[in-house]
Coordinates of C-alpha atoms in Angstrom, one line a residue:
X1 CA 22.9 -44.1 11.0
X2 CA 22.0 -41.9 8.0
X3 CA 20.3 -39.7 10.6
X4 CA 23.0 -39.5 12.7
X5 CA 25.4 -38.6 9.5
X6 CA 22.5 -35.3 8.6
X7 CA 22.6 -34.4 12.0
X8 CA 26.6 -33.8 12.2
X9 CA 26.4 -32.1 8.5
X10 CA 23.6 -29.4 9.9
X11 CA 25.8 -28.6 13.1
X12 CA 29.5 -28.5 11.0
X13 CA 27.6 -25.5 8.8
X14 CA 26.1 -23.8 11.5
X15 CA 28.6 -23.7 13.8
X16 CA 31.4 -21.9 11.8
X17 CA 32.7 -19.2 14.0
X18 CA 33.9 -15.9 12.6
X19 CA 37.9 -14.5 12.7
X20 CA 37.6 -11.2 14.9
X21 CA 39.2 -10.0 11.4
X22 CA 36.6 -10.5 9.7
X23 CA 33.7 -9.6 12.6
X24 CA 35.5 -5.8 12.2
X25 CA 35.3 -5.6 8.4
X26 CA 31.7 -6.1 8.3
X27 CA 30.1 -4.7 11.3
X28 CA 28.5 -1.6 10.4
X29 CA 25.0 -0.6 8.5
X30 CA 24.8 -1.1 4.6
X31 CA 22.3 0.6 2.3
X32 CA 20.3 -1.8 0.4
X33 CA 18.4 1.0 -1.9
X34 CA 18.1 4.4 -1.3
X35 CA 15.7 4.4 1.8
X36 CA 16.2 0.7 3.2
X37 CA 19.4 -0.7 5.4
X38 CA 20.3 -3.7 6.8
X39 CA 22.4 -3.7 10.1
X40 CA 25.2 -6.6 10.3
X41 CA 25.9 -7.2 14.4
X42 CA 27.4 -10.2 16.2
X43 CA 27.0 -11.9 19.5
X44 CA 29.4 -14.6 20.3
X45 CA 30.8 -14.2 17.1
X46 CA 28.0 -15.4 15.5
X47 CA 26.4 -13.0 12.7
X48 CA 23.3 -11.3 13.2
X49 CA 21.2 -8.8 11.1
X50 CA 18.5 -6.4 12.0
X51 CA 16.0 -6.0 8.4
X52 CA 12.3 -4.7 8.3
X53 CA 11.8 -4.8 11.6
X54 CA 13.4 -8.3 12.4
X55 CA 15.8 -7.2 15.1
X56 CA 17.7 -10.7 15.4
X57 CA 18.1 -12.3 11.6
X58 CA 20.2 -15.4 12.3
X59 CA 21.8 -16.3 8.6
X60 CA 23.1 -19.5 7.7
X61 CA 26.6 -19.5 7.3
X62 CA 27.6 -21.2 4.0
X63 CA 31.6 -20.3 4.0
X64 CA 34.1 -18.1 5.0
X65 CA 32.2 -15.2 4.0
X66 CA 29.0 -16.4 2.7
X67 CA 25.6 -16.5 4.1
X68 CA 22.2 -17.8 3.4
X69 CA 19.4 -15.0 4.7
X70 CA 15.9 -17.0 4.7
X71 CA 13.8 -14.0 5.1
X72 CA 15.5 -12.6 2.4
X73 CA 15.9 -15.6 0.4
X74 CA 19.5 -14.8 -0.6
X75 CA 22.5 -15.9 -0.5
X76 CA 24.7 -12.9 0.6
X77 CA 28.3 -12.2 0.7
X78 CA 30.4 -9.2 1.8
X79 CA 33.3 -8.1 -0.6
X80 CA 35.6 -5.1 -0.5
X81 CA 35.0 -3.4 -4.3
X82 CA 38.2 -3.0 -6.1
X83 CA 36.9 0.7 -7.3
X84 CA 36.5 2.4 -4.1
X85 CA 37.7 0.3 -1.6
X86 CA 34.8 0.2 0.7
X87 CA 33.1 -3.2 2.0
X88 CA 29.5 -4.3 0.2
X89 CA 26.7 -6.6 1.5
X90 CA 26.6 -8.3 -2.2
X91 CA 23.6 -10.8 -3.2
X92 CA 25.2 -13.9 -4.8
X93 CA 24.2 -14.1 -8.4
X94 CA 21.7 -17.1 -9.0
X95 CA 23.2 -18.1 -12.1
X96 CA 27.2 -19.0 -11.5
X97 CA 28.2 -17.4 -14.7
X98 CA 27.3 -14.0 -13.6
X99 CA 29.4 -11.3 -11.7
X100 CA 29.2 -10.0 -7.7
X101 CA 27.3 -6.8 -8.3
X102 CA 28.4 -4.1 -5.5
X103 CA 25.3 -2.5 -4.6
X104 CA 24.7 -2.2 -1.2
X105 CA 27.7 -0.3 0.3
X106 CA 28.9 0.1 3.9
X107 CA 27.1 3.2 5.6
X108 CA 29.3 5.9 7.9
X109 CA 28.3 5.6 11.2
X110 CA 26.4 8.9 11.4
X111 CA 24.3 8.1 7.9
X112 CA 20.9 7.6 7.8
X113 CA 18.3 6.9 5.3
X114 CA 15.4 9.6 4.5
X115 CA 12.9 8.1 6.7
X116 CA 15.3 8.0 9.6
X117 CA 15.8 11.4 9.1
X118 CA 11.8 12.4 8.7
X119 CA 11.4 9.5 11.9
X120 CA 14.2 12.1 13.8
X121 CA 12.4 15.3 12.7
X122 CA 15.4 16.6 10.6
X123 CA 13.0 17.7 7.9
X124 CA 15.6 19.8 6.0
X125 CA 18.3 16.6 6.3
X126 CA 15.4 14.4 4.8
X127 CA 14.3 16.8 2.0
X128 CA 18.0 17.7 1.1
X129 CA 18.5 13.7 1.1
X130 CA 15.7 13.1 -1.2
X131 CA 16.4 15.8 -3.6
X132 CA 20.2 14.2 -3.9
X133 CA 18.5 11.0 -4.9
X134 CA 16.0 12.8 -7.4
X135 CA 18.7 13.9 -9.1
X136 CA 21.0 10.8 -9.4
X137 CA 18.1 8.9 -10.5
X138 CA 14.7 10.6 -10.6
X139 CA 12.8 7.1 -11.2
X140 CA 13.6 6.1 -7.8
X141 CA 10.6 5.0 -5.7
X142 CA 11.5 7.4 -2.7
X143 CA 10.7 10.5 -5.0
X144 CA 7.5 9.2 -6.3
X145 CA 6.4 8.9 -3.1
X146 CA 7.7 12.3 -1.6
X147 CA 6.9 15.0 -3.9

């Protein structure tokens, strides 16, 4: 019987559907450092993520908006930030006392990171790119590497 009590528990948090509401808010690329993003798709309403080459992350669904990615070993969230307004891929703070940082941010739908660009052969695109981030932070990895 205990078995039979895990087994419901397992399917009642996997099989939370999402509100076409909320499948439109969060659709879309987000930039999870300055040369890395994550893709957020769904199927059937069920939420999907392409990461690293994983084309077909399957997160747990946790709540309304709150995910569990294994491969990332995160708990993740998506939040619109009071400052600008646009919708973040936040990782849940471990510690409960701490605050949503907003630091991966929706992409536009025609932005790409600097090795997209350099994988597209838009040189100049790529070079303009990393010179932008040299300059907003010139400890970033991407700029070691580059130049």
């Amino acid at each position: 019987m205990f078995y039979v009590g895990i087994f419901f528990l397992f399917l009642s948090c996997n099989s939370k559907s999402n509100s076409p509401e909320f499948i439109e808010r969060v659709s879309g690329r987000y930039l999870m450092n300055s040369d890395e993003a994550v893709e957020v798709y769904f199927e059937n309403e069920e939420l999907l993520m392409k990461w690293r080459g994983a084309e077909r992350l399957k997160p747990l669904a946790l709540g309304a908006e709150t995910f569990f990615v294994k491969e990332m070993n995160e708990k993740i969230t998506f939040q619109t930030s009071p400052n600008d307004g646009l919708v973040y891929l936040c990782i849940v703070p471990k510690e409960k006392e701490s605050i949503i940082r907003y630091d991966a941010p929706m992409m536009g739908i025609n932005d790409k990171t600097p090795s997209e660009l350099l994988d597209l052969g838009e040189y100049e695109s790529a070079k303009k790119a990393i010179i932008e981030i040299r300059q907003k932070d010139s400890t970033n990895f991407l700029v070691a590497e580059s130049f």
